[in-house]
Coordinates of C-alpha atoms in Angstrom, one line a residue:
Chain U
M1 CA -19.9 4.5 56.4
K2 CA -18.6 7.7 54.8
L3 CA -15.3 7.0 56.4
L4 CA -15.3 3.4 55.1
R5 CA -16.3 4.5 51.7
S6 CA -13.6 7.1 51.4
G7 CA -11.1 4.6 52.8
R8 CA -12.1 2.2 50.0
R9 CA -12.1 5.0 47.6
T10 CA -8.4 5.8 48.1
S11 CA -7.4 2.1 48.4
K12 CA -6.3 1.2 45.0
V13 CA -8.7 0.0 42.4
P14 CA -6.5 -1.5 39.7
L15 CA -6.9 0.5 36.5
S16 CA -7.1 -1.2 33.2
G17 CA -4.3 -0.5 30.7
I18 CA -2.6 -2.0 27.7
T19 CA 1.1 -2.6 27.1
P20 CA 2.5 -1.2 23.8
V21 CA 3.2 -4.7 22.6
D22 CA -0.3 -5.9 23.2
L23 CA -1.7 -2.7 21.5
A24 CA 0.5 -3.3 18.4
D25 CA -0.6 -6.9 18.5
E26 CA -4.3 -6.1 18.6
A27 CA -4.0 -3.4 15.9
S28 CA -2.1 -5.7 13.5
A29 CA -4.6 -8.5 14.2
G30 CA -7.4 -6.1 13.3
L31 CA -5.6 -5.1 10.1
F32 CA -4.7 -8.5 8.9
A33 CA -8.1 -10.0 9.7
R34 CA -9.1 -8.8 6.2
P35 CA -5.9 -8.6 4.2
G36 CA -7.6 -8.2 0.9
R37 CA -9.5 -5.2 2.1
M38 CA -6.4 -3.7 3.6
V39 CA -4.6 -4.0 0.3
L40 CA -7.4 -2.2 -1.5
T41 CA -7.6 0.5 1.2
V42 CA -3.9 1.1 1.1
S43 CA -3.7 1.3 -2.7
G44 CA -5.1 4.9 -2.8
T45 CA -2.3 6.1 -0.6
V46 CA 0.2 4.1 -2.6
I47 CA -0.8 5.7 -5.8
G48 CA -0.8 9.2 -4.3
I49 CA 2.6 8.9 -2.6
A50 CA 4.1 7.1 -5.6
A51 CA 2.9 10.0 -7.9
L52 CA 4.4 12.6 -5.6
V53 CA 7.7 10.9 -5.1
A54 CA 8.0 10.1 -8.9
T55 CA 7.2 13.7 -9.8
L56 CA 9.6 15.2 -7.3
G57 CA 12.3 12.7 -8.3
L58 CA 11.9 13.2 -12.1
A59 CA 11.9 17.0 -11.7
R60 CA 15.1 16.7 -9.8
T61 CA 16.5 14.2 -12.3
T62 CA 15.8 16.3 -15.4
G63 CA 17.0 19.4 -13.5
N64 CA 20.4 17.7 -12.9
R65 CA 21.0 15.9 -16.2
I66 CA 24.0 16.7 -18.2
L67 CA 23.2 18.6 -21.3
G68 CA 23.9 16.5 -24.4
R69 CA 25.6 13.2 -24.2
F70 CA 28.6 12.7 -22.1
D71 CA 31.6 12.4 -24.5
E72 CA 34.3 10.4 -22.9
L73 CA 36.7 11.2 -25.6
A74 CA 36.3 14.9 -25.4
A75 CA 36.3 14.9 -21.6
T76 CA 39.8 13.3 -21.5
E77 CA 41.5 15.4 -24.1
I78 CA 43.9 18.3 -23.7
I79 CA 45.5 20.0 -26.6
I80 CA 48.4 22.4 -26.0
T81 CA 49.6 24.7 -28.7
T82 CA 51.8 27.8 -28.8
K83 CA 49.8 31.0 -29.1
A84 CA 49.6 32.0 -32.7
A85 CA 52.6 34.3 -33.0
G86 CA 51.4 37.4 -34.6
D87 CA 54.6 39.3 -34.0
G88 CA 56.9 36.6 -35.0
S89 CA 58.3 36.4 -31.5
T90 CA 60.7 33.6 -30.9
Q91 CA 59.3 33.3 -27.3
E92 CA 56.6 30.9 -28.3
W93 CA 57.8 27.4 -28.6
L94 CA 57.3 24.0 -27.0
P95 CA 60.1 21.8 -25.7
W96 CA 60.9 18.6 -27.6
D97 CA 60.5 16.6 -24.4
A98 CA 57.0 17.9 -23.9
P99 CA 55.4 14.4 -24.0
A100 CA 57.8 13.1 -21.4
R101 CA 57.1 16.2 -19.2
M102 CA 53.4 15.7 -19.5
E103 CA 53.6 12.0 -18.8
R104 CA 55.2 12.7 -15.4
L105 CA 52.0 14.5 -14.3
N106 CA 49.5 12.6 -12.3
G107 CA 46.4 11.7 -14.3
V108 CA 48.0 11.7 -17.7
V109 CA 47.5 8.5 -19.6
A110 CA 49.5 9.3 -22.8
A111 CA 51.0 12.4 -24.4
G112 CA 52.5 12.9 -27.8
D113 CA 53.4 15.9 -30.0
L114 CA 52.5 16.5 -33.6
T115 CA 54.0 19.0 -36.0
Y116 CA 53.1 19.9 -39.5
V117 CA 56.1 19.4 -41.8
D118 CA 56.7 21.8 -44.6
T119 CA 58.2 19.8 -47.5
N120 CA 58.6 22.9 -49.7
G121 CA 56.0 21.6 -52.1
A122 CA 57.6 18.1 -52.5
L123 CA 55.1 15.6 -53.9
I124 CA 54.7 12.1 -52.6
S125 CA 55.0 9.1 -54.8
T126 CA 55.5 5.3 -54.5
S127 CA 57.0 4.8 -57.9
P128 CA 60.2 6.2 -59.3
I129 CA 58.7 6.1 -62.8
S130 CA 56.5 8.8 -64.1
D131 CA 53.6 7.1 -65.8
P132 CA 51.8 9.5 -68.0
S133 CA 48.5 7.5 -67.9
H134 CA 48.2 7.5 -64.2
Q135 CA 48.7 10.0 -61.4
T136 CA 51.8 8.8 -59.6
E137 CA 52.6 11.9 -57.5
F138 CA 50.4 13.3 -54.9
D139 CA 50.3 16.4 -52.8
L140 CA 49.8 14.8 -49.3
P141 CA 50.4 16.5 -45.9
V142 CA 53.3 15.2 -43.9
Q143 CA 53.1 15.3 -40.1
A144 CA 55.9 14.6 -37.7
A145 CA 54.9 12.8 -34.5
S146 CA 56.6 11.6 -31.3
P147 CA 56.2 7.8 -30.9
D148 CA 53.7 8.2 -28.1
L149 CA 51.3 10.3 -30.1
F150 CA 49.7 7.1 -31.5
R151 CA 48.6 6.2 -28.0
A152 CA 47.5 9.8 -27.3
V153 CA 45.2 9.9 -30.3
R154 CA 44.1 6.3 -29.8
A155 CA 45.3 5.2 -33.2
K156 CA 44.8 1.6 -34.4
L157 CA 46.8 -0.1 -37.1
S158 CA 45.3 -2.1 -39.9
T159 CA 48.7 -3.5 -40.7
G160 CA 52.3 -3.2 -39.8
R161 CA 53.6 -1.3 -36.8
F162 CA 54.0 2.1 -35.4
F163 CA 57.5 3.7 -35.5
D164 CA 59.2 3.7 -32.2
R165 CA 61.6 5.8 -30.1
G166 CA 64.6 4.2 -31.8
N167 CA 63.4 5.2 -35.2
S168 CA 63.0 8.7 -34.0
L169 CA 66.3 8.9 -32.2
R170 CA 68.2 7.5 -35.2
A171 CA 66.2 9.8 -37.6
D172 CA 65.2 6.7 -39.6
R173 CA 63.4 7.4 -42.8
V174 CA 60.2 5.4 -41.9
A175 CA 56.6 6.4 -42.3
V176 CA 53.1 5.4 -41.1
L177 CA 50.3 6.1 -43.5
G178 CA 46.8 7.2 -42.7
S179 CA 44.3 4.8 -44.3
G180 CA 43.2 7.6 -46.7
A181 CA 46.8 8.4 -47.8
A182 CA 47.5 4.7 -48.2
L183 CA 44.4 4.3 -50.4
R184 CA 45.6 7.2 -52.7
L185 CA 49.1 5.8 -52.9
G186 CA 47.8 2.3 -53.6
I187 CA 49.4 0.7 -50.6
T188 CA 47.4 -2.1 -48.9
T189 CA 50.1 -4.1 -47.1
V190 CA 53.5 -3.6 -45.7
N191 CA 54.6 -7.2 -46.1
Q192 CA 56.8 -6.4 -49.2
M193 CA 58.3 -3.4 -47.5
P194 CA 56.9 -0.8 -49.8
A195 CA 58.6 2.6 -49.8
L196 CA 57.5 6.1 -50.7
R197 CA 59.3 9.2 -51.8
I198 CA 58.9 12.6 -50.4
G199 CA 60.5 14.7 -53.0
D200 CA 63.6 12.7 -53.6
D201 CA 63.9 11.2 -50.1
L202 CA 62.9 7.5 -49.8
F203 CA 60.9 6.4 -46.7
L204 CA 60.1 2.9 -45.7
I205 CA 56.4 2.4 -45.0
V206 CA 56.1 0.5 -41.7
G207 CA 52.4 0.7 -40.9
I208 CA 49.0 1.7 -42.1
L209 CA 46.4 3.2 -39.7
D210 CA 43.0 1.8 -39.4
S211 CA 41.4 4.5 -37.2
V212 CA 42.2 7.3 -34.9
G213 CA 40.1 8.6 -32.0
R214 CA 41.4 12.2 -32.3
F215 CA 42.8 14.2 -35.1
P216 CA 41.0 12.6 -38.0
D217 CA 43.2 14.6 -40.3
L218 CA 45.9 12.0 -39.6
M219 CA 44.0 9.5 -41.8
G220 CA 45.0 11.5 -44.9
A221 CA 48.6 12.2 -43.9
I222 CA 52.0 10.7 -44.0
I223 CA 53.3 10.5 -40.5
I224 CA 57.1 10.4 -39.9
P225 CA 59.1 10.3 -36.7
E226 CA 59.8 13.6 -35.2
G227 CA 63.5 13.0 -35.0
T228 CA 63.6 12.4 -38.8
A229 CA 61.6 15.6 -39.4
R230 CA 64.1 17.6 -37.2
A231 CA 67.0 16.2 -39.2
D232 CA 65.5 16.4 -42.6
Y233 CA 63.2 19.4 -42.5
Q234 CA 64.7 21.5 -39.7
I235 CA 61.5 22.0 -37.7
A236 CA 62.2 24.1 -34.7
S237 CA 59.7 23.1 -32.1
P238 CA 56.6 20.8 -31.8
E239 CA 53.4 22.6 -32.8
T240 CA 50.9 20.7 -30.8
V241 CA 51.0 18.5 -27.7
V242 CA 48.1 16.0 -27.4
V243 CA 47.4 14.6 -24.0
E244 CA 45.0 11.9 -23.0
T245 CA 44.0 12.1 -19.3
Q246 CA 42.1 9.9 -17.0
I247 CA 38.4 10.7 -16.7
G248 CA 38.0 13.7 -14.4
A249 CA 41.7 14.7 -14.5
A250 CA 41.5 16.9 -17.5
S251 CA 40.9 20.2 -15.8
L252 CA 43.6 19.7 -13.3
V253 CA 46.2 18.5 -15.9
A254 CA 45.2 21.5 -18.1
K255 CA 46.0 23.8 -15.2
Q256 CA 49.4 22.2 -14.6
A257 CA 50.4 21.8 -18.2
P258 CA 51.8 25.3 -18.9
L259 CA 53.9 25.2 -15.8
A260 CA 55.3 21.8 -16.7
L261 CA 56.1 22.7 -20.3
R262 CA 57.1 26.4 -20.1
P263 CA 57.9 27.2 -16.5
D264 CA 59.7 30.3 -17.8
N265 CA 56.7 31.7 -19.7
I266 CA 53.4 30.1 -18.9
A267 CA 51.6 32.7 -20.9
A268 CA 53.1 31.5 -24.1
L269 CA 50.9 28.4 -24.3
K270 CA 47.3 27.9 -25.2
V271 CA 45.7 25.0 -23.4
A272 CA 42.4 23.6 -24.8
S273 CA 40.7 21.5 -22.2
P274 CA 37.1 20.1 -22.2
P275 CA 34.5 22.4 -20.8
E276 CA 32.9 21.6 -17.5
P277 CA 29.8 19.5 -18.0
K278 CA 26.9 21.8 -18.1
R279 CA 23.8 21.1 -16.1
V280 CA 20.3 22.3 -16.6
R281 CA 19.2 23.8 -13.5
D282 CA 15.7 24.9 -14.4
A283 CA 13.2 25.3 -11.6
V284 CA 10.3 23.0 -11.0
A285 CA 8.0 25.6 -12.4
N286 CA 7.4 23.3 -15.2
D287 CA 3.7 23.0 -16.1
L288 CA 3.9 19.2 -16.4
N289 CA 5.4 18.9 -13.0
A290 CA 2.7 21.0 -11.5
L291 CA 0.1 18.9 -13.1
F292 CA 1.7 15.7 -11.7
L293 CA 2.0 17.2 -8.3
L294 CA -1.6 18.1 -8.4
L295 CA -2.5 14.6 -9.5
G296 CA -0.5 13.1 -6.6
G297 CA -2.2 15.5 -4.2
V298 CA -5.6 14.5 -5.5
S299 CA -4.8 10.8 -5.2
L300 CA -3.7 11.4 -1.7
V301 CA -6.9 13.0 -0.8
V302 CA -8.8 10.1 -2.4
G303 CA -6.6 7.7 -0.6
A304 CA -7.3 9.5 2.7
I305 CA -11.0 9.3 2.1
G306 CA -10.6 5.7 1.2
I307 CA -8.9 4.9 4.5
A308 CA -11.5 7.0 6.4
N309 CA -14.3 5.2 4.7
V310 CA -13.0 1.7 5.3
T311 CA -12.1 2.4 8.9
L312 CA -15.6 3.7 9.4
V313 CA -17.1 0.6 7.9
S314 CA -14.8 -1.5 10.0
V315 CA -15.8 0.4 13.1
I316 CA -19.5 -0.3 12.4
E317 CA -18.8 -4.0 11.5
R318 CA -16.8 -4.4 14.6
T319 CA -19.4 -3.0 16.9
S320 CA -19.7 -6.2 18.9
E321 CA -15.9 -6.4 19.1
I322 CA -15.8 -2.9 20.5
G323 CA -18.5 -3.8 23.0
L324 CA -16.5 -6.9 24.1
R325 CA -13.3 -4.9 24.4
R326 CA -15.1 -2.3 26.6
A327 CA -16.5 -5.1 28.7
I328 CA -13.2 -6.8 29.3
G329 CA -11.5 -3.5 30.3
A330 CA -10.8 -1.2 27.3
T331 CA -11.5 2.4 28.0
R332 CA -12.7 4.7 25.3
F333 CA -9.1 5.9 24.9
H334 CA -7.9 2.3 24.3
I335 CA -10.5 1.8 21.6
A336 CA -9.6 5.1 19.9
L337 CA -5.9 4.3 20.1
Q338 CA -6.4 0.9 18.4
F339 CA -8.4 2.3 15.5
L340 CA -6.0 5.2 15.1
L341 CA -3.1 2.8 15.1
E342 CA -4.8 0.6 12.5
S343 CA -5.5 3.6 10.1
T344 CA -2.0 5.1 10.7
A345 CA -0.4 1.7 10.0
M346 CA -2.4 1.5 6.7
G347 CA -1.2 5.0 5.8
L348 CA 2.4 4.2 6.7
L349 CA 2.3 1.0 4.7
G350 CA 0.9 2.9 1.7
G351 CA 3.6 5.5 2.2
I352 CA 6.4 3.0 2.2
I353 CA 5.1 1.1 -0.8
G354 CA 4.3 4.4 -2.6
A355 CA 7.8 5.8 -2.0
S356 CA 9.3 2.5 -3.2
L357 CA 7.2 2.6 -6.4
G358 CA 7.9 6.2 -7.0
S359 CA 11.7 5.6 -6.7
V360 CA 11.4 2.7 -9.1
V361 CA 9.6 5.0 -11.6
V362 CA 12.4 7.6 -11.3
V363 CA 15.1 5.0 -11.8
G364 CA 13.2 3.3 -14.6
V365 CA 12.5 6.5 -16.6
S366 CA 16.1 7.6 -16.1
A367 CA 17.3 4.3 -17.4
L368 CA 15.1 4.6 -20.4
R369 CA 16.2 8.1 -21.2
G370 CA 19.8 7.6 -20.2
W371 CA 19.7 10.1 -17.3
T372 CA 21.3 9.9 -13.9
P373 CA 18.4 9.3 -11.4
V374 CA 18.6 12.0 -8.7
L375 CA 16.3 11.9 -5.7
D376 CA 16.4 14.1 -2.7
P377 CA 17.1 11.5 0.1
L378 CA 14.5 13.3 2.2
T379 CA 11.7 12.5 -0.3
P380 CA 11.6 8.7 0.1
L381 CA 12.1 9.1 3.9
L382 CA 9.4 11.7 4.4
A383 CA 6.9 10.0 2.1
P384 CA 6.1 7.2 4.6
V385 CA 5.7 9.8 7.4
G386 CA 3.3 11.7 5.1
G387 CA 1.4 8.5 4.5
A388 CA 1.2 7.8 8.3
V389 CA -0.1 11.3 8.9
I390 CA -2.7 10.8 6.3
G391 CA -3.7 7.5 7.9
L392 CA -3.9 9.2 11.3
L393 CA -6.0 12.0 10.1
S394 CA -8.4 9.7 8.2
G395 CA -8.7 7.5 11.3
T396 CA -9.7 10.4 13.6
Y397 CA -13.4 10.5 12.8
P398 CA -14.0 6.7 12.7
A399 CA -12.0 6.3 16.0
W400 CA -14.2 9.0 17.5
R401 CA -17.3 7.2 16.4
A402 CA -15.9 4.0 18.0
T403 CA -15.5 5.7 21.3
R404 CA -19.1 7.0 21.2
M405 CA -20.4 3.4 21.2
E406 CA -22.0 2.3 24.4
P407 CA -20.7 -1.1 25.4
V408 CA -24.1 -2.2 26.5
A409 CA -25.7 -1.5 23.1
A410 CA -22.7 -2.7 21.3
L411 CA -22.8 -6.0 23.1
R412 CA -26.4 -6.6 22.2
T413 CA -25.5 -6.8 18.5
Q414 CA -25.1 -10.2 17.2
G415 CA -21.4 -10.9 16.9
Chain G
M1 CA -28.7 -3.3 55.0
P2 CA -26.5 -5.6 53.0
D3 CA -23.2 -6.5 54.4
A4 CA -21.0 -4.4 52.2
S5 CA -17.7 -5.9 53.3
H6 CA -18.4 -9.6 52.7
A7 CA -20.8 -9.8 49.9
V8 CA -19.5 -9.9 46.3
V9 CA -22.3 -7.7 45.2
A10 CA -24.3 -5.5 47.4
L11 CA -27.0 -3.1 46.1
E12 CA -28.8 -0.7 48.5
G13 CA -31.8 1.2 47.2
V14 CA -30.4 1.2 43.7
G15 CA -32.4 3.0 41.0
R16 CA -31.7 3.7 37.4
V17 CA -33.7 6.3 35.5
Y18 CA -33.1 6.8 31.8
P19 CA -33.5 10.5 31.1
T20 CA -35.8 10.1 28.1
D21 CA -39.2 11.9 27.8
P22 CA -41.0 10.6 29.7
P23 CA -38.2 9.2 32.0
V24 CA -38.0 5.5 32.2
N25 CA -37.5 3.9 35.7
A26 CA -35.6 0.8 34.7
L27 CA -34.7 -0.1 38.2
V28 CA -36.6 1.0 41.3
D29 CA -35.2 0.8 44.8
V30 CA -33.4 -2.5 44.4
D31 CA -31.8 -4.2 47.4
L32 CA -29.7 -7.2 46.6
S33 CA -26.8 -9.0 48.2
I34 CA -24.9 -11.8 46.4
A35 CA -22.5 -13.7 48.6
A36 CA -19.3 -15.4 47.4
G37 CA -20.1 -18.8 45.9
D38 CA -23.7 -17.9 45.1
W39 CA -25.2 -19.4 41.9
M40 CA -28.1 -17.1 41.1
A41 CA -30.5 -16.5 38.2
V42 CA -32.2 -13.2 37.5
E43 CA -35.4 -13.8 35.7
G44 CA -37.9 -11.5 34.1
P45 CA -39.7 -10.7 30.9
S46 CA -38.2 -8.3 28.4
G47 CA -38.4 -4.8 29.6
S48 CA -38.4 -5.8 33.2
G49 CA -35.0 -4.2 33.8
K50 CA -32.8 -7.3 33.6
S51 CA -30.4 -5.7 31.2
T52 CA -30.1 -2.6 33.3
L53 CA -29.4 -4.7 36.4
L54 CA -26.8 -6.6 34.4
N55 CA -25.1 -3.3 33.3
V56 CA -25.1 -1.9 36.8
V57 CA -23.8 -5.1 38.4
G58 CA -21.3 -5.5 35.6
C59 CA -20.0 -1.9 36.2
L60 CA -20.9 -1.0 32.7
D61 CA -23.4 1.6 33.9
S62 CA -23.8 3.6 37.1
P63 CA -27.0 3.7 39.2
T64 CA -28.7 7.1 39.3
S65 CA -29.6 6.5 43.0
G66 CA -28.6 4.2 45.8
T67 CA -25.3 2.6 46.4
Y68 CA -23.5 -0.4 44.8
W69 CA -20.6 -2.2 46.5
F70 CA -18.6 -4.6 44.5
E71 CA -16.3 -6.7 46.8
G72 CA -16.6 -4.0 49.3
I73 CA -15.8 -1.1 46.9
D74 CA -18.3 1.6 46.4
V75 CA -18.6 1.5 42.7
S76 CA -20.9 4.5 42.4
D77 CA -18.0 6.5 43.7
L78 CA -15.5 5.3 41.1
T79 CA -14.5 7.2 38.0
D80 CA -15.3 5.6 34.6
R81 CA -11.6 4.5 34.3
E82 CA -11.6 2.9 37.7
R83 CA -14.8 1.1 36.9
T84 CA -13.2 -0.2 33.7
G85 CA -10.3 -1.5 35.6
L86 CA -12.5 -3.2 38.1
R87 CA -14.6 -4.8 35.4
S88 CA -11.4 -5.9 33.5
R89 CA -10.0 -7.8 36.5
R90 CA -12.8 -8.8 38.7
I91 CA -15.8 -9.6 36.4
G92 CA -16.0 -12.2 33.7
F93 CA -18.7 -11.6 31.1
V94 CA -20.5 -14.3 29.1
F95 CA -22.9 -13.1 26.4
Q96 CA -25.8 -14.5 24.5
S97 CA -24.0 -14.2 21.1
F98 CA -20.6 -15.3 22.4
H99 CA -18.7 -12.3 21.0
L100 CA -15.7 -14.2 19.8
L101 CA -13.4 -12.6 17.3
R102 CA -13.9 -14.4 14.1
Y103 CA -10.3 -14.2 12.8
R104 CA -8.6 -15.4 15.9
T105 CA -8.1 -18.9 17.1
V106 CA -9.9 -20.2 20.2
L107 CA -6.7 -19.8 22.2
E108 CA -6.1 -16.2 21.0
N109 CA -9.7 -15.3 21.9
V110 CA -9.2 -16.6 25.4
M111 CA -5.8 -14.8 25.8
M112 CA -7.5 -11.5 24.8
A113 CA -9.0 -11.4 28.3
E114 CA -5.6 -10.3 29.7
V115 CA -4.9 -7.6 27.1
Y116 CA -6.3 -4.7 29.1
R117 CA -4.9 -5.8 32.4
R118 CA -1.4 -4.5 31.6
H119 CA -0.1 -7.9 32.2
S120 CA 3.1 -9.0 30.7
R121 CA 2.6 -11.7 28.1
G122 CA 4.7 -14.2 30.0
G123 CA 2.6 -17.3 31.0
R124 CA -0.5 -15.9 29.2
K125 CA -0.7 -18.8 26.9
E126 CA -0.4 -21.3 29.8
R127 CA -3.1 -19.5 31.7
A128 CA -5.4 -19.5 28.7
L129 CA -4.8 -23.2 28.1
A130 CA -5.6 -23.9 31.8
A131 CA -8.9 -21.9 31.3
L132 CA -9.7 -23.9 28.2
D133 CA -9.0 -27.1 30.1
R134 CA -11.6 -26.0 32.7
V135 CA -14.3 -25.9 30.0
G136 CA -13.0 -29.0 28.3
L137 CA -11.9 -27.4 25.1
T138 CA -8.1 -28.0 25.1
P139 CA -8.2 -30.0 21.9
R140 CA -9.9 -27.1 20.1
S141 CA -7.4 -24.4 21.0
D142 CA -6.1 -23.9 17.5
F143 CA -9.5 -23.8 15.8
L144 CA -11.2 -20.7 14.5
P145 CA -14.6 -20.0 16.2
M146 CA -16.5 -20.6 13.0
H147 CA -15.4 -24.2 13.0
L148 CA -17.0 -24.8 16.4
S149 CA -20.5 -25.6 17.4
G150 CA -22.6 -23.0 19.3
G151 CA -22.1 -24.8 22.6
E152 CA -18.4 -25.0 22.0
Q153 CA -18.2 -21.3 21.2
Q154 CA -20.0 -20.4 24.4
R155 CA -17.6 -22.6 26.3
V156 CA -14.7 -20.6 24.7
A157 CA -16.4 -17.4 25.9
I158 CA -16.7 -18.9 29.4
A159 CA -13.0 -19.8 29.3
R160 CA -12.2 -16.2 28.4
A161 CA -14.4 -15.0 31.3
L162 CA -12.6 -17.3 33.7
L163 CA -9.1 -16.1 32.8
G164 CA -7.6 -14.3 35.8
S165 CA -10.0 -15.9 38.3
P166 CA -12.7 -13.1 38.5
G167 CA -14.8 -12.6 41.6
L168 CA -18.0 -12.8 39.6
L169 CA -19.1 -14.5 36.4
L170 CA -21.9 -12.5 34.8
A171 CA -23.8 -14.3 32.1
D172 CA -26.4 -12.6 29.9
E173 CA -28.8 -15.1 28.4
P174 CA -25.9 -17.6 28.0
T175 CA -28.1 -20.2 26.5
G176 CA -30.3 -17.9 24.4
N177 CA -28.7 -19.0 21.1
L178 CA -28.4 -22.7 22.0
D179 CA -30.7 -25.8 21.7
S180 CA -31.9 -27.4 24.9
A181 CA -29.3 -30.2 25.0
T182 CA -26.4 -27.8 24.5
S183 CA -28.0 -25.5 27.0
A184 CA -28.1 -28.2 29.5
R185 CA -24.4 -28.9 29.0
I186 CA -23.5 -25.2 29.5
L187 CA -25.6 -25.2 32.7
D188 CA -23.8 -28.4 33.8
L189 CA -20.6 -26.5 33.3
F190 CA -21.9 -23.6 35.5
D191 CA -22.8 -26.2 38.1
G192 CA -19.3 -27.4 38.0
L193 CA -17.8 -24.0 38.3
H194 CA -20.1 -23.2 41.1
G195 CA -18.9 -26.3 42.8
E196 CA -15.3 -24.9 42.5
G197 CA -16.5 -21.9 44.4
L198 CA -17.2 -19.4 41.6
T199 CA -19.9 -16.8 42.1
I200 CA -22.3 -16.8 39.1
V201 CA -25.1 -14.5 38.2
M202 CA -27.0 -15.5 35.1
I203 CA -29.7 -13.4 33.5
T204 CA -32.4 -15.3 31.6
H205 CA -36.0 -15.0 30.6
D206 CA -36.4 -18.8 30.5
P207 CA -37.7 -20.3 33.8
E208 CA -36.4 -23.8 32.7
V209 CA -32.9 -22.4 32.6
A210 CA -33.4 -20.3 35.8
R211 CA -34.5 -23.5 37.6
R212 CA -30.9 -24.8 37.4
A213 CA -29.6 -22.0 39.6
H214 CA -29.5 -22.3 43.4
R215 CA -31.1 -19.0 44.0
R216 CA -33.6 -17.1 41.8
I217 CA -34.7 -13.5 41.8
H218 CA -37.4 -12.1 39.7
L219 CA -37.6 -8.6 38.1
R220 CA -40.8 -7.0 37.2
D221 CA -41.1 -3.4 36.1
G222 CA -37.7 -2.7 37.7
R223 CA -38.6 -4.1 41.1
L224 CA -37.0 -7.1 42.6
E225 CA -38.7 -10.1 44.2
E226 CA -37.0 -13.2 45.5
V227 CA -38.4 -16.5 44.3
R228 CA -38.4 -19.1 47.0

């Protein structure tokens, strides 16, 4: 008998078991049996995770935002001048073909030069007759510009045209008026080919400016071609080179500019380029952040207790189901596994929804405030894992309670 | 001595003592042999040890003394896990309160019988439909249990118990929640299953119900007596 028994003992008794697919199926069926309750249970974790993700994301976002508003105009502007010559050295000059040299550089959109013209005190007038009852002569600044300057300063015309390369090469006596200068001189249109006199020299007015993006002083000035200024007023060298670059190219172009313009003496030039955008890199030591993190933590604890509570209620409610499962072959381990899986899935779901909501909050607040949303990629990835861990931990006690149930007693309950 | 190698169930001097204070002798020196194809009723008033016998025979509980062979395997020698495996594959349970899962269809409830057998899912639906066909409930396979009558619910539970052709159908007061007409139809079903060669053990306190079985035993204070 003993022999027979041990023989039977070692002959295989098929063990019960559950395939992962079936386990997942049973757990999800358990979860979705009461979808409304599941949603309520998960909401605590959702709020907690969302608060944490949003707080971390906003802290990151505010920490990375660019101080002040991004100024596209300033960020694409380079102004090159000769160093103020204190010693009267003749070394400090800019070449006349500076705009052409600059335009050959990659990243330059437009370049022009601008020079103040000393008219030796000549006054500007549009009328050859001195009218004692009105002021007919004005003291207005005269600037000489290369034709491309208008593009470089983003000038717009209200009427007429800009002077061109031909005007400059031929030293034509033409002028473009700033709108302020035109107002003072009483010029509103160029249809009748009005002229003005600088001292005794007559200039044809070809255009009137409406606006400029840079160098607002130009609005009050008479602008004449640089070729004309060289011929008539003997200016020796351009004073200023204005360059418009593509966005992001400014610092590179600024570095290359002295070499392009004065390869013989790069120290002779002063290049003004936009400053690097400044970022606030303050730590997360902010009181408000700490408060929100605390709030998120508290919601998570509340969420965890919620999951634990509901899972426990569910274990008690499903006593008869547990008994049945034990009868048809579930071991205590299988029962625990199913309840742990259900609570972990709830935590995971809460984590995923919470991470999504938190990210939406970060993006939404950033959009409202005009910030660039910044989120550590690990945050939304780790949040669901955190949710799952919370679910797992909260499910531990209910699952243990479920394994303690005796199938016999559990089966006697009405089910 | 019972013939351990041929009987489906063989109990030899089985006792079960619950270690309460004072100890309760729920089963005392029970000898019982159930052959393949038996259709047996276990009767007895409440407290007579019926449930304990059910638990022992159903491998849900171990005897404290004596030996129990199920299909020639000494169950008292098995670990809890091995007993669970045996129960899962070889014993079909039918309960007084049906124990169907409320949120699953009839078909899903029947299919659940295979979940803990580490079977692949292939063919499970067909097997469950075949079991439902045996109890005559194929047209109800997509219903939820709450839309079925009590008798129909019990037939679903029987179909679940039949899945995987168990060696023993163990029914605990299967008609306890049913009216007499419905009870009669469930017992007719048992008759039919018995005719197909299934071994059935039914526990009941109702002599009217027990009369339908071909063999009756009586439990009184944990002791067994055969009713002739």
